[in-house]
PDB file of C-alpha atoms and ligand atoms in Angstrom:
ATOM      1  CA  UNK A   1     -19.464   6.853   8.794  1.00  0.00           C
ATOM      2  CA  UNK A   2     -18.994   9.965   8.396  1.00  0.00           C
ATOM      3  CA  UNK A   3     -15.709  11.493   7.194  1.00  0.00           C
ATOM      4  CA  UNK A   4     -13.929  14.669   6.466  1.00  0.00           C
ATOM      5  CA  UNK A   5     -10.498  14.189   5.722  1.00  0.00           C
ATOM      6  CA  UNK A   6      -9.067  12.186   2.463  1.00  0.00           C
ATOM      7  CA  UNK A   7      -7.803   8.487   3.040  1.00  0.00           C
ATOM      8  CA  UNK A   8      -4.650   8.292   0.780  1.00  0.00           C
ATOM      9  CA  UNK A   9      -3.036   5.310  -0.667  1.00  0.00           C
ATOM     10  CA  UNK A  10       0.267   4.064  -1.961  1.00  0.00           C
ATOM     11  CA  UNK A  11       0.963   1.111  -3.554  1.00  0.00           C
ATOM     12  CA  UNK A  12       3.767  -0.575  -5.780  1.00  0.00           C
ATOM     13  CA  UNK A  13       6.433  -3.751  -5.511  1.00  0.00           C
ATOM     14  CA  UNK A  14       9.502  -3.524  -3.513  1.00  0.00           C
ATOM     15  CA  UNK A  15      11.649  -0.656  -3.653  1.00  0.00           C
ATOM     16  CA  UNK A  16       9.034   1.352  -5.975  1.00  0.00           C
ATOM     17  CA  UNK A  17       9.914   4.184  -3.309  1.00  0.00           C
ATOM     18  CA  UNK A  18       6.738   4.316  -1.616  1.00  0.00           C
ATOM     19  CA  UNK A  19       9.154   5.149   1.807  1.00  0.00           C
ATOM     20  CA  UNK A  20      10.615   7.881  -0.218  1.00  0.00           C
ATOM     21  CA  UNK A  21       7.175   9.228  -1.761  1.00  0.00           C
ATOM     22  CA  UNK A  22       5.436   9.907   1.245  1.00  0.00           C
ATOM     23  CA  UNK A  23       8.154  12.096   2.617  1.00  0.00           C
ATOM     24  CA  UNK A  24       7.441  13.986  -0.351  1.00  0.00           C
ATOM     25  CA  UNK A  25       3.596  13.687   0.080  1.00  0.00           C
ATOM     26  CA  UNK A  26       3.691  14.734   4.160  1.00  0.00           C
ATOM     27  CA  UNK A  27       5.848  17.401   3.248  1.00  0.00           C
ATOM     28  CA  UNK A  28       2.489  18.325   0.839  1.00  0.00           C
ATOM     29  CA  UNK A  29      -0.351  17.293   3.327  1.00  0.00           C
ATOM     30  CA  UNK A  30       1.526  20.046   5.989  1.00  0.00           C
ATOM     31  CA  UNK A  31       1.862  22.807   4.052  1.00  0.00           C
ATOM     32  CA  UNK A  32      -2.123  23.175   2.928  1.00  0.00           C
ATOM     33  CA  UNK A  33      -2.641  23.010   6.332  1.00  0.00           C
ATOM     34  CA  UNK A  34      -4.254  19.040   6.190  1.00  0.00           C
ATOM     35  CA  UNK A  35      -4.546  17.421   9.452  1.00  0.00           C
ATOM     36  CA  UNK A  36      -2.814  13.941   8.555  1.00  0.00           C
ATOM     37  CA  UNK A  37      -2.296  10.463  10.321  1.00  0.00           C
ATOM     38  CA  UNK A  38       1.248   8.754   8.527  1.00  0.00           C
ATOM     39  CA  UNK A  39       0.992   4.944   8.820  1.00  0.00           C
ATOM     40  CA  UNK A  40       2.034   1.668   7.394  1.00  0.00           C
ATOM     41  CA  UNK A  41       0.236  -1.740   6.517  1.00  0.00           C
ATOM     42  CA  UNK A  42       1.125  -4.512   7.522  1.00  0.00           C
ATOM     43  CA  UNK A  43       1.250  -3.140  10.737  1.00  0.00           C
ATOM     44  CA  UNK A  44       0.415   1.311  11.660  1.00  0.00           C
ATOM     45  CA  UNK A  45      -0.832  -0.253  15.634  1.00  0.00           C
ATOM     46  CA  UNK A  46       0.898  -2.813  17.947  1.00  0.00           C
ATOM     47  CA  UNK A  47      -0.662  -5.665  17.283  1.00  0.00           C
ATOM     48  CA  UNK A  48      -0.448  -4.795  13.842  1.00  0.00           C
ATOM     49  CA  UNK A  49       3.109  -4.485  14.120  1.00  0.00           C
ATOM     50  CA  UNK A  50       3.229  -7.948  15.842  1.00  0.00           C
ATOM     51  CA  UNK A  51       1.425  -9.253  12.863  1.00  0.00           C
ATOM     52  CA  UNK A  52       4.122  -7.561  10.368  1.00  0.00           C
ATOM     53  CA  UNK A  53       6.957  -9.560  11.745  1.00  0.00           C
ATOM     54  CA  UNK A  54       5.184 -12.691  12.111  1.00  0.00           C
ATOM     55  CA  UNK A  55       4.679 -11.570   8.116  1.00  0.00           C
ATOM     56  CA  UNK A  56       7.491 -10.366   6.985  1.00  0.00           C
ATOM     57  CA  UNK A  57       9.939 -12.339   9.152  1.00  0.00           C
ATOM     58  CA  UNK A  58      12.048 -15.632   8.312  1.00  0.00           C
ATOM     59  CA  UNK A  59      10.410 -17.869  11.135  1.00  0.00           C
ATOM     60  CA  UNK A  60       7.697 -18.798   9.383  1.00  0.00           C
ATOM     61  CA  UNK A  61       8.940 -19.820   6.242  1.00  0.00           C
ATOM     62  CA  UNK A  62       6.236 -22.029   5.124  1.00  0.00           C
ATOM     63  CA  UNK A  63       3.260 -19.948   5.891  1.00  0.00           C
ATOM     64  CA  UNK A  64      -0.117 -21.318   4.359  1.00  0.00           C
ATOM     65  CA  UNK A  65      -0.974 -19.026   1.810  1.00  0.00           C
ATOM     66  CA  UNK A  66      -4.434 -18.474   3.383  1.00  0.00           C
ATOM     67  CA  UNK A  67      -3.083 -17.589   6.595  1.00  0.00           C
ATOM     68  CA  UNK A  68      -1.055 -15.485   5.144  1.00  0.00           C
ATOM     69  CA  UNK A  69      -3.996 -13.954   3.725  1.00  0.00           C
ATOM     70  CA  UNK A  70      -6.006 -13.646   6.817  1.00  0.00           C
ATOM     71  CA  UNK A  71      -3.140 -12.418   8.620  1.00  0.00           C
ATOM     72  CA  UNK A  72      -3.005  -8.745   6.366  1.00  0.00           C
ATOM     73  CA  UNK A  73      -7.019  -9.024   7.164  1.00  0.00           C
ATOM     74  CA  UNK A  74      -6.443  -9.172  10.603  1.00  0.00           C
ATOM     75  CA  UNK A  75      -4.168  -6.915  10.803  1.00  0.00           C
ATOM     76  CA  UNK A  76      -5.869  -4.151   8.723  1.00  0.00           C
ATOM     77  CA  UNK A  77      -9.402  -4.923  10.956  1.00  0.00           C
ATOM     78  CA  UNK A  78      -7.044  -3.792  13.846  1.00  0.00           C
ATOM     79  CA  UNK A  79      -5.586  -0.914  11.654  1.00  0.00           C
ATOM     80  CA  UNK A  80      -9.370   0.472  10.557  1.00  0.00           C
ATOM     81  CA  UNK A  81     -10.837   0.055  14.042  1.00  0.00           C
ATOM     82  CA  UNK A  82      -8.302   1.536  15.899  1.00  0.00           C
ATOM     83  CA  UNK A  83      -6.365   4.278  13.818  1.00  0.00           C
ATOM     84  CA  UNK A  84      -7.766   5.362  10.491  1.00  0.00           C
ATOM     85  CA  UNK A  85     -11.298   5.398  11.232  1.00  0.00           C
ATOM     86  CA  UNK A  86     -11.356   7.614  14.185  1.00  0.00           C
ATOM     87  CA  UNK A  87      -9.029   9.848  12.502  1.00  0.00           C
ATOM     88  CA  UNK A  88     -10.705  10.238   9.366  1.00  0.00           C
ATOM     89  CA  UNK A  89     -13.465  10.445  12.101  1.00  0.00           C
ATOM     90  CA  UNK A  90     -11.780  13.666  13.283  1.00  0.00           C
ATOM     91  CA  UNK A  91     -11.635  15.183  10.396  1.00  0.00           C
ATOM     92  CA  UNK A  92      -7.896  14.229   9.602  1.00  0.00           C
ATOM     93  CA  UNK A  93      -6.657  13.122   6.575  1.00  0.00           C
ATOM     94  CA  UNK A  94      -4.668   9.083   6.586  1.00  0.00           C
ATOM     95  CA  UNK A  95      -1.594   8.616   4.538  1.00  0.00           C
ATOM     96  CA  UNK A  96      -1.261   4.736   4.356  1.00  0.00           C
ATOM     97  CA  UNK A  97       2.258   3.062   2.971  1.00  0.00           C
ATOM     98  CA  UNK A  98       0.378  -0.237   1.357  1.00  0.00           C
ATOM     99  CA  UNK A  99      -3.714  -0.877   1.923  1.00  0.00           C
ATOM    100  CA  UNK A 100      -6.051  -3.481   0.530  1.00  0.00           C
ATOM    101  CA  UNK A 101      -4.803  -2.945  -3.482  1.00  0.00           C
ATOM    102  CA  UNK A 102      -1.313  -5.071  -1.632  1.00  0.00           C
ATOM    103  CA  UNK A 103      -3.340  -7.977  -0.710  1.00  0.00           C
ATOM    104  CA  UNK A 104      -4.877  -7.947  -4.216  1.00  0.00           C
ATOM    105  CA  UNK A 105      -1.654  -7.896  -5.915  1.00  0.00           C
ATOM    106  CA  UNK A 106       0.147  -9.707  -3.870  1.00  0.00           C
ATOM    107  CA  UNK A 107      -1.873 -13.058  -2.466  1.00  0.00           C
ATOM    108  CA  UNK A 108      -4.439 -12.430  -5.450  1.00  0.00           C
ATOM    109  CA  UNK A 109      -1.844 -12.073  -8.178  1.00  0.00           C
ATOM    110  CA  UNK A 110       1.422 -13.458  -6.296  1.00  0.00           C
ATOM    111  CA  UNK A 111       0.390 -16.212  -4.453  1.00  0.00           C
ATOM    112  CA  UNK A 112      -2.811 -17.384  -6.851  1.00  0.00           C
ATOM    113  CA  UNK A 113      -4.991 -17.181  -4.149  1.00  0.00           C
ATOM    114  CA  UNK A 114      -9.069 -16.348  -6.107  1.00  0.00           C
ATOM    115  CA  UNK A 115      -9.887 -12.948  -5.808  1.00  0.00           C
ATOM    116  CA  UNK A 116     -13.941 -13.501  -4.363  1.00  0.00           C
ATOM    117  CA  UNK A 117     -12.466 -14.745  -1.351  1.00  0.00           C
ATOM    118  CA  UNK A 118      -9.868 -11.599  -0.821  1.00  0.00           C
ATOM    119  CA  UNK A 119     -13.376 -10.294  -1.775  1.00  0.00           C
ATOM    120  CA  UNK A 120     -15.052 -10.941   0.819  1.00  0.00           C
ATOM    121  CA  UNK A 121     -12.410 -10.225   3.341  1.00  0.00           C
ATOM    122  CA  UNK A 122     -12.430  -7.172   2.053  1.00  0.00           C
ATOM    123  CA  UNK A 123     -16.360  -6.331   1.884  1.00  0.00           C
ATOM    124  CA  UNK A 124     -16.398  -8.315   5.821  1.00  0.00           C
ATOM    125  CA  UNK A 125     -13.896  -5.556   7.142  1.00  0.00           C
ATOM    126  CA  UNK A 126     -13.674  -2.799   5.400  1.00  0.00           C
ATOM    127  CA  UNK A 127     -17.706  -2.150   5.460  1.00  0.00           C
ATOM    128  CA  UNK A 128     -17.229   0.057   2.405  1.00  0.00           C
ATOM    129  CA  UNK A 129     -14.272   1.840   3.304  1.00  0.00           C
ATOM    130  CA  UNK A 130     -12.225   2.918   0.216  1.00  0.00           C
ATOM    131  CA  UNK A 131      -8.961   5.058  -0.399  1.00  0.00           C
ATOM    132  CA  UNK A 132     -10.172   8.241  -2.352  1.00  0.00           C
ATOM    133  CA  UNK A 133      -6.554   8.935  -4.108  1.00  0.00           C
ATOM    134  CA  UNK A 134      -4.393   5.674  -4.787  1.00  0.00           C
ATOM    135  CA  UNK A 135      -0.533   6.303  -5.795  1.00  0.00           C
ATOM    136  CA  UNK A 136       0.373   3.506  -7.762  1.00  0.00           C
ATOM    137  CA  UNK A 137       4.322   3.839  -8.184  1.00  0.00           C
ATOM    138  CA  UNK A 138       5.399   1.445 -11.386  1.00  0.00           C
ATOM    139  CA  UNK A 139       8.518   0.015 -12.129  1.00  0.00           C
ATOM    140  CA  UNK A 140       9.804  -3.199 -13.721  1.00  0.00           C
ATOM    141  CA  UNK A 141      10.745  -5.617 -10.362  1.00  0.00           C
ATOM    142  CA  UNK A 142      13.684  -6.115 -12.055  1.00  0.00           C
ATOM    143  CA  UNK A 143      14.693  -2.470 -10.592  1.00  0.00           C
ATOM    144  CA  UNK A 144      12.522  -2.444  -7.833  1.00  0.00           C
ATOM    145  CA  UNK A 145      14.058  -5.829  -6.432  1.00  0.00           C
ATOM    146  CA  UNK A 146      17.630  -3.938  -6.813  1.00  0.00           C
ATOM    147  CA  UNK A 147      16.746  -0.410  -5.234  1.00  0.00           C
ATOM    148  CA  UNK A 148      15.474  -2.333  -2.023  1.00  0.00           C
ATOM    149  CA  UNK A 149      18.302  -4.982  -1.712  1.00  0.00           C
ATOM    150  CA  UNK A 150      20.962  -2.150  -1.536  1.00  0.00           C
ATOM    151  CA  UNK A 151      18.629  -0.731   1.055  1.00  0.00           C
ATOM    152  CA  UNK A 152      18.196  -3.554   3.435  1.00  0.00           C
ATOM    153  CA  UNK A 153      18.092  -7.554   3.821  1.00  0.00           C
ATOM    154  CA  UNK A 154      15.360  -9.048   1.874  1.00  0.00           C
ATOM    155  CA  UNK A 155      12.363 -10.271   4.321  1.00  0.00           C
ATOM    156  CA  UNK A 156      10.106 -12.923   3.406  1.00  0.00           C
ATOM    157  CA  UNK A 157       8.465 -11.508   0.439  1.00  0.00           C
ATOM    158  CA  UNK A 158      11.117 -10.021  -0.888  1.00  0.00           C
ATOM    159  CA  UNK A 159      12.714 -13.785  -1.662  1.00  0.00           C
ATOM    160  CA  UNK A 160      10.244 -14.752  -4.162  1.00  0.00           C
ATOM    161  CA  UNK A 161      11.117 -15.014  -8.122  1.00  0.00           C
ATOM    162  CA  UNK A 162      10.896 -12.718 -10.585  1.00  0.00           C
ATOM    163  CA  UNK A 163       7.662 -14.110 -11.101  1.00  0.00           C
ATOM    164  CA  UNK A 164       5.972 -13.991  -8.891  1.00  0.00           C
ATOM    165  CA  UNK A 165       6.831  -9.660  -9.249  1.00  0.00           C
ATOM    166  CA  UNK A 166       5.874  -9.541 -12.472  1.00  0.00           C
ATOM    167  CA  UNK A 167       1.955 -11.065 -11.608  1.00  0.00           C
ATOM    168  CA  UNK A 168       2.003  -8.136  -9.049  1.00  0.00           C
ATOM    169  CA  UNK A 169       2.970  -5.423 -10.773  1.00  0.00           C
ATOM    170  CA  UNK A 170       0.296  -6.833 -13.502  1.00  0.00           C
ATOM    171  CA  UNK A 171      -2.603  -6.938 -11.291  1.00  0.00           C
ATOM    172  CA  UNK A 172      -1.415  -3.672  -9.858  1.00  0.00           C
ATOM    173  CA  UNK A 173      -1.764  -2.316 -13.228  1.00  0.00           C
ATOM    174  CA  UNK A 174      -5.051  -4.018 -14.063  1.00  0.00           C
ATOM    175  CA  UNK A 175      -6.891  -2.959 -11.417  1.00  0.00           C
ATOM    176  CA  UNK A 176      -5.591   0.496 -11.662  1.00  0.00           C
ATOM    177  CA  UNK A 177      -7.315   0.414 -14.872  1.00  0.00           C
ATOM    178  CA  UNK A 178     -10.344  -0.987 -14.103  1.00  0.00           C
ATOM    179  CA  UNK A 179     -10.568   2.134 -11.676  1.00  0.00           C
ATOM    180  CA  UNK A 180      -8.853   5.241 -13.539  1.00  0.00           C
ATOM    181  CA  UNK A 181     -10.465   7.622 -10.755  1.00  0.00           C
ATOM    182  CA  UNK A 182      -8.718   6.559  -7.950  1.00  0.00           C
ATOM    183  CA  UNK A 183      -5.575   5.325  -9.109  1.00  0.00           C
ATOM    184  CA  UNK A 184      -2.720   7.778 -10.470  1.00  0.00           C
ATOM    185  CA  UNK A 185       0.060   5.978 -12.034  1.00  0.00           C
ATOM    186  CA  UNK A 186       3.135   7.159 -11.245  1.00  0.00           C
ATOM    187  CA  UNK A 187       6.100   5.823 -13.843  1.00  0.00           C
ATOM    188  CA  UNK A 188       8.798   5.402 -10.602  1.00  0.00           C
ATOM    189  CA  UNK A 189      11.577   3.832 -13.142  1.00  0.00           C
ATOM    190  CA  UNK A 190      12.394   7.869 -13.717  1.00  0.00           C
ATOM    191  CA  UNK A 191      14.805   9.689 -11.512  1.00  0.00           C
ATOM    192  CA  UNK A 192      13.993  10.666  -8.236  1.00  0.00           C
ATOM    193  CA  UNK A 193      13.518  14.429  -9.206  1.00  0.00           C
ATOM    194  CA  UNK A 194      10.901  13.211 -12.162  1.00  0.00           C
ATOM    195  CA  UNK A 195       9.240  10.720  -9.735  1.00  0.00           C
ATOM    196  CA  UNK A 196       8.561  13.309  -7.005  1.00  0.00           C
ATOM    197  CA  UNK A 197       7.240  15.561  -9.793  1.00  0.00           C
ATOM    198  CA  UNK A 198       5.128  13.557 -11.104  1.00  0.00           C
ATOM    199  CA  UNK A 199       3.900  12.940  -7.387  1.00  0.00           C
ATOM    200  CA  UNK A 200       3.376  16.496  -6.517  1.00  0.00           C
ATOM    201  CA  UNK A 201       1.198  17.219  -9.993  1.00  0.00           C
ATOM    202  CA  UNK A 202      -1.393  13.772  -8.157  1.00  0.00           C
ATOM    203  CA  UNK A 203      -1.585  15.390  -5.088  1.00  0.00           C
ATOM    204  CA  UNK A 204      -1.193  18.505  -5.678  1.00  0.00           C
ATOM    205  CA  UNK A 205      -4.830  17.978  -8.490  1.00  0.00           C
ATOM    206  CA  UNK A 206      -6.208  16.107  -5.651  1.00  0.00           C
ATOM    207  CA  UNK A 207      -6.286  18.703  -3.293  1.00  0.00           C
ATOM    208  CA  UNK A 208      -7.712  21.112  -5.609  1.00  0.00           C
ATOM    209  CA  UNK A 209     -11.184  18.514  -6.250  1.00  0.00           C
ATOM    210  CA  UNK A 210     -11.378  17.745  -2.624  1.00  0.00           C
ATOM    211  CA  UNK A 211     -10.768  21.672  -1.240  1.00  0.00           C
TER     212      UNK A 211
HETATM  213  N1  T5A B   1       2.189  -7.132   1.805  1.00  0.00           N
HETATM  214  C1  T5A B   1       1.226  -5.918   2.044  1.00  0.00           C
HETATM  215  C2  T5A B   1       1.186  -8.037   0.761  1.00  0.00           C
HETATM  216  O1  T5A B   1       1.662  -9.289   0.746  1.00  0.00           O
HETATM  217  N2  T5A B   1      -0.100  -8.608   0.813  1.00  0.00           N
HETATM  218  C3  T5A B   1      -0.684  -6.618   2.111  1.00  0.00           C
HETATM  219  O2  T5A B   1      -2.223  -6.815   2.019  1.00  0.00           O
HETATM  220  C4  T5A B   1       0.160  -6.136   2.305  1.00  0.00           C
HETATM  221  C5  T5A B   1      -0.073  -4.689   2.812  1.00  0.00           C
HETATM  222  C6  T5A B   1       5.651  -4.623   2.937  1.00  0.00           C
HETATM  223  C7  T5A B   1       5.206  -6.421   2.484  1.00  0.00           C
HETATM  224  O3  T5A B   1       4.296  -7.004   2.795  1.00  0.00           O
HETATM  225  C8  T5A B   1       3.421  -7.177   1.329  1.00  0.00           C
HETATM  226  C9  T5A B   1       4.032  -6.626   0.512  1.00  0.00           C
HETATM  227  C10 T5A B   1       5.577  -6.022   1.583  1.00  0.00           C
HETATM  228  O4  T5A B   1       6.068  -7.469   0.535  1.00  0.00           O
HETATM  229  P1  T5A B   1       6.864  -2.834   3.079  1.00  0.00           P
HETATM  230  O5  T5A B   1       8.333  -2.517   4.091  1.00  0.00           O
HETATM  231  O6  T5A B   1       5.768  -2.095   3.393  1.00  0.00           O
HETATM  232  O7  T5A B   1       6.261  -4.140   2.951  1.00  0.00           O
HETATM  233  O8  T5A B   1       7.264  -2.793   1.480  1.00  0.00           O
HETATM  234  P2  T5A B   1       8.886  -2.279   0.544  1.00  0.00           P
HETATM  235  O9  T5A B   1       7.929  -2.471  -0.654  1.00  0.00           O
HETATM  236  O10 T5A B   1       9.010  -3.751   0.623  1.00  0.00           O
HETATM  237  O11 T5A B   1       8.747  -1.655   0.895  1.00  0.00           O
HETATM  238  P3  T5A B   1      10.132  -1.037  -0.027  1.00  0.00           P
HETATM  239  O12 T5A B   1      10.872  -0.031   1.363  1.00  0.00           O
HETATM  240  O13 T5A B   1      10.951  -2.164  -0.300  1.00  0.00           O
HETATM  241  O14 T5A B   1       9.994  -0.174  -0.787  1.00  0.00           O
HETATM  242  P4  T5A B   1       9.422   1.163  -0.758  1.00  0.00           P
HETATM  243  O15 T5A B   1       9.364   2.208   0.418  1.00  0.00           O
HETATM  244  O16 T5A B   1       8.631   0.921  -2.588  1.00  0.00           O
HETATM  245  O17 T5A B   1      10.933   2.191  -1.277  1.00  0.00           O
HETATM  246  P5  T5A B   1      11.775   3.015  -0.820  1.00  0.00           P
HETATM  247  O18 T5A B   1      11.601   4.773  -0.442  1.00  0.00           O
HETATM  248  O19 T5A B   1      12.426   2.341   0.528  1.00  0.00           O
HETATM  249  O20 T5A B   1      13.922   3.412  -1.722  1.00  0.00           O
HETATM  250  C11 T5A B   1      14.064   2.066  -1.742  1.00  0.00           C
HETATM  251  C12 T5A B   1      15.174   2.554  -2.194  1.00  0.00           C
HETATM  252  O21 T5A B   1      15.718   2.851  -3.781  1.00  0.00           O
HETATM  253  C13 T5A B   1      15.588   4.149  -3.820  1.00  0.00           C
HETATM  254  C14 T5A B   1      15.588   4.726  -1.949  1.00  0.00           C
HETATM  255  O22 T5A B   1      16.068   5.554  -2.001  1.00  0.00           O
HETATM  256  C15 T5A B   1      15.909   3.773  -1.513  1.00  0.00           C
HETATM  257  O23 T5A B   1      17.364   3.831  -0.767  1.00  0.00           O
HETATM  258  N3  T5A B   1      14.965   5.363  -4.547  1.00  0.00           N
HETATM  259  C16 T5A B   1      15.750   5.791  -5.875  1.00  0.00           C
HETATM  260  N4  T5A B   1      16.890   5.317  -6.941  1.00  0.00           N
HETATM  261  C17 T5A B   1      16.570   5.532  -7.839  1.00  0.00           C
HETATM  262  N5  T5A B   1      15.376   6.462  -8.640  1.00  0.00           N
HETATM  263  C18 T5A B   1      14.374   6.377  -7.798  1.00  0.00           C
HETATM  264  N6  T5A B   1      13.428   7.281  -8.580  1.00  0.00           N
HETATM  265  C19 T5A B   1      14.078   6.235  -6.382  1.00  0.00           C
HETATM  266  N7  T5A B   1      13.099   6.014  -5.507  1.00  0.00           N
HETATM  267  C20 T5A B   1      13.380   5.366  -3.913  1.00  0.00           C
END
């Protein structure tokens, strides 16, 4: 696989501000003259969006943890083959709202699925594909859930306990500490203008190194 574009992901618990920050990163890439694809997980393709509805909606409340994990990777396989790899191979950048770090954080940290099973699926489905830069918007779950609650009715994940989101947050932070060259941890508890400043610095520095 030959790629010239970079693959950037945004991560964080609910209400961390990923959607809000996505607009800023898009603007920075536009200003830098980088053609890019903006997408999200689960979703990003017609089949992926259909799987997203099954995963986030309330029709299948008692879904088994393994089913949830496999559906996340089914949506991801479709996304990688139909959208992400073709875009990267054409030299486009890819800006994605969540990727596999979310699986480690939610299905691993949150649900308690063994990491080795997630790693096996990751290696099968991704064949070595990894983000080049991951912006982790970090904040206490209480703050994130309050923000998300003001925005819309809770989806199937947003109905989880505070404890669940605490485990998700800790898992994200552990991953960021283990891979400091890929992750930039943003303090998302700060007012939006400060969050945007942190993100802007991180993306500008990345653009300089990528060329
Ligand atoms: N999932 C996903 C898994 O379990 N495994 C996986 O492998 C994957 C890929 C997806 C769900 O699927 C799960 C995780 C998720 O539960 P989603 O829609 O991608 O769901 O994610 P959400 O986190 O639900 O998206 P949200 O829209 O809730 O959160 P955002 O995008 O992080 O937050 P945003 O930008 O919409 O902001 C929320 C509100 O806060 C305000 C905004 O204006 C908005 O009103 N806000 C701020 N307010 C004050 N100060 C700031 N700094 C603010 N930043 C934003």
